[in-house]
């Protein structure tokens, strides 16, 4: 986008844009809008939002349609800063989030990990060079929900002197509806509407317009057939392939903040993750299966797998799978052993499943690892920066998005196939009969949900005792949802329900009144209720994890983990967990306001992806 021209002429252009109404400009496709806005949780993306005319209209329509039940959100993207500032003024008080971004990368909006019911590009496509259009269309298709619509208006110019001058000033390129429809078809979109050329409503003789409405019929990427092929049809000399798919699904579902960046490749855009995180989750899921349940993961009667080395894995047998988690600190011999274990896991992932998982009827591998040698040290804190040391893991963006959006449907398929695969191995012959396979399902449980809750309960009780001993006595912790006193009874609530999104991070665990907690149950708090509780939630975060401990507290360790793996200060762990679990946060974020905004964003993602009941 030629931001320079639009910044220099922001006031004049804003007046021009606002001189015509949304209905005048978009009369050809506006009949699609009511059915989109009928969803109270609709997500709309306005790219090239200008001075906010369209974003304002859509946000007002949603507010009028749903009133207090309105959970819709409009994302307005505008690369011209001065024009966007005028747009912010236009949309004050409405559910419009302004972002600075542009095609083809859309890197900022992509980090939000949100998919959209409607994407609008009004007078934008002619700014995109021909060389960037295929990538732009892939990016837009990846941002659509199944059934979501993409509306693009095409500006056609005559060959007049005035038209040529505008093309140079605004850096515009020739557009073609047939080219646009072909690009859309290549990424699985179909054409819902394509108008004839229409006169310019501002009366410019040298300008005509066309509108094309595209729609995503399903996931549109081929990701589902690929995942199904690997899970159900691909040969399995070991459980490596299933393990890798489940690891990636768990990261996509639980750690949207783990994406280091996105890159454009020959076969489409790719997502880049720290391969150390993939290795950490690899160890997590194999830990209990092999060490505790003694389940064979290959057809041979040998429990040992390639990444289980004497100086690494076998020195950590006292640990549990839950110790392989973000926010833990290992020291001494355990740290050295963990370094070596992660290095061995990275190598195993690179040489086994990544080498052999290929697209159907193709020799092209799907996943790539660019690994680095890491020297073992006697201290390792598990956060994103540490896990980046082992290098990078790359996968197609379409596969990442399928895992990200549909984890709750994909995971049961992976677990079921893993159970069948294990039951077929000679070493697991006692589980061959279907009635015994429930034990294999139990062994594949991912989390231990009570572990962190116990820690947080202990922290709450320490703080209550601390505050009660102060003079004058003051109670500083109340129910985050109701503001009730917690002197009598309390519970530790998962703000985002654990049964729907298993997360035991410190930021997600909040003190609540027992009665209120029972009322909430496993429902998702509405956006309004979450925002109402913002001050109390942030107060809990601050006093529990982020403030420096007092002298009376510092003599006692507030949190314990596995032997030789006690945590560093609470502040470091708190943000390490949050920055990798929530979308749109940087790995070095230390702002509770940014964290809360990301929490609201994740709430919307869960509502959108899983259609959870709200509270």
PDB file of N, CA, C and O in Angstrom, residues 40 59-72 95 528:
ATOM      1  N   UNK A  40     -23.906 -13.330  16.759  1.00  0.00           N
ATOM      2  CA  UNK A  40     -23.441 -12.347  17.759  1.00  0.00           C
ATOM      3  C   UNK A  40     -21.953 -12.421  18.043  1.00  0.00           C
ATOM      4  O   UNK A  40     -21.407 -11.548  18.702  1.00  0.00           O
ATOM      5  N   UNK A  59     -19.898  -2.199  12.632  1.00  0.00           N
ATOM      6  CA  UNK A  59     -19.924  -2.280  14.096  1.00  0.00           C
ATOM      7  C   UNK A  59     -21.234  -1.747  14.662  1.00  0.00           C
ATOM      8  O   UNK A  59     -21.785  -2.306  15.623  1.00  0.00           O
ATOM      9  N   UNK A  60     -21.755  -0.669  14.091  1.00  0.00           N
ATOM     10  CA  UNK A  60     -23.037  -0.124  14.544  1.00  0.00           C
ATOM     11  C   UNK A  60     -24.174  -1.092  14.256  1.00  0.00           C
ATOM     12  O   UNK A  60     -25.080  -1.259  15.088  1.00  0.00           O
ATOM     13  N   UNK A  61     -24.141  -1.735  13.094  1.00  0.00           N
ATOM     14  CA  UNK A  61     -25.177  -2.707  12.746  1.00  0.00           C
ATOM     15  C   UNK A  61     -25.175  -3.878  13.716  1.00  0.00           C
ATOM     16  O   UNK A  61     -26.230  -4.349  14.161  1.00  0.00           O
ATOM     17  N   UNK A  62     -23.980  -4.353  14.080  1.00  0.00           N
ATOM     18  CA  UNK A  62     -23.875  -5.456  15.031  1.00  0.00           C
ATOM     19  C   UNK A  62     -24.400  -5.040  16.407  1.00  0.00           C
ATOM     20  O   UNK A  62     -25.121  -5.800  17.073  1.00  0.00           O
ATOM     21  N   UNK A  63     -24.034  -3.832  16.835  1.00  0.00           N
ATOM     22  CA  UNK A  63     -24.489  -3.338  18.141  1.00  0.00           C
ATOM     23  C   UNK A  63     -26.007  -3.189  18.163  1.00  0.00           C
ATOM     24  O   UNK A  63     -26.668  -3.531  19.157  1.00  0.00           O
ATOM     25  N   UNK A  64     -26.586  -2.685  17.084  1.00  0.00           N
ATOM     26  CA  UNK A  64     -28.038  -2.516  16.999  1.00  0.00           C
ATOM     27  C   UNK A  64     -28.754  -3.862  16.965  1.00  0.00           C
ATOM     28  O   UNK A  64     -29.808  -4.044  17.575  1.00  0.00           O
ATOM     29  N   UNK A  65     -28.142  -4.842  16.294  1.00  0.00           N
ATOM     30  CA  UNK A  65     -28.755  -6.165  16.152  1.00  0.00           C
ATOM     31  C   UNK A  65     -28.778  -6.936  17.463  1.00  0.00           C
ATOM     32  O   UNK A  65     -29.768  -7.597  17.793  1.00  0.00           O
ATOM     33  N   UNK A  66     -27.710  -6.843  18.238  1.00  0.00           N
ATOM     34  CA  UNK A  66     -27.559  -7.717  19.403  1.00  0.00           C
ATOM     35  C   UNK A  66     -27.587  -7.004  20.747  1.00  0.00           C
ATOM     36  O   UNK A  66     -27.690  -7.682  21.783  1.00  0.00           O
ATOM     37  N   UNK A  67     -27.473  -5.695  20.770  1.00  0.00           N
ATOM     38  CA  UNK A  67     -27.528  -4.977  22.038  1.00  0.00           C
ATOM     39  C   UNK A  67     -26.470  -5.461  23.013  1.00  0.00           C
ATOM     40  O   UNK A  67     -25.299  -5.586  22.670  1.00  0.00           O
ATOM     41  N   UNK A  68     -26.903  -5.770  24.239  1.00  0.00           N
ATOM     42  CA  UNK A  68     -25.960  -6.199  25.279  1.00  0.00           C
ATOM     43  C   UNK A  68     -25.358  -7.570  24.999  1.00  0.00           C
ATOM     44  O   UNK A  68     -24.357  -7.958  25.619  1.00  0.00           O
ATOM     45  N   UNK A  69     -25.962  -8.334  24.081  1.00  0.00           N
ATOM     46  CA  UNK A  69     -25.469  -9.672  23.753  1.00  0.00           C
ATOM     47  C   UNK A  69     -24.444  -9.638  22.619  1.00  0.00           C
ATOM     48  O   UNK A  69     -24.025 -10.683  22.125  1.00  0.00           O
ATOM     49  N   UNK A  70     -24.056  -8.458  22.205  1.00  0.00           N
ATOM     50  CA  UNK A  70     -23.147  -8.332  21.067  1.00  0.00           C
ATOM     51  C   UNK A  70     -21.715  -8.685  21.458  1.00  0.00           C
ATOM     52  O   UNK A  70     -21.083  -8.000  22.257  1.00  0.00           O
ATOM     53  N   UNK A  71     -21.192  -9.768  20.875  1.00  0.00           N
ATOM     54  CA  UNK A  71     -19.798 -10.165  21.073  1.00  0.00           C
ATOM     55  C   UNK A  71     -19.007 -10.083  19.768  1.00  0.00           C
ATOM     56  O   UNK A  71     -17.921 -10.644  19.663  1.00  0.00           O
ATOM     57  N   UNK A  72     -19.567  -9.435  18.778  1.00  0.00           N
ATOM     58  CA  UNK A  72     -18.874  -9.327  17.491  1.00  0.00           C
ATOM     59  C   UNK A  72     -17.681  -8.385  17.623  1.00  0.00           C
ATOM     60  O   UNK A  72     -17.580  -7.608  18.564  1.00  0.00           O
ATOM     61  N   UNK A  95     -17.016  -1.547  18.849  1.00  0.00           N
ATOM     62  CA  UNK A  95     -16.123  -2.705  18.932  1.00  0.00           C
ATOM     63  C   UNK A  95     -15.300  -2.819  17.646  1.00  0.00           C
ATOM     64  O   UNK A  95     -15.511  -3.712  16.818  1.00  0.00           O
ATOM     65  N   UNK A 528     -18.093  -9.356  28.011  1.00  0.00           N
ATOM     66  CA  UNK A 528     -18.487  -8.287  28.934  1.00  0.00           C
ATOM     67  C   UNK A 528     -18.113  -8.635  30.369  1.00  0.00           C
ATOM     68  O   UNK A 528     -17.556  -7.805  31.100  1.00  0.00           O
TER      69      UNK A 528
END
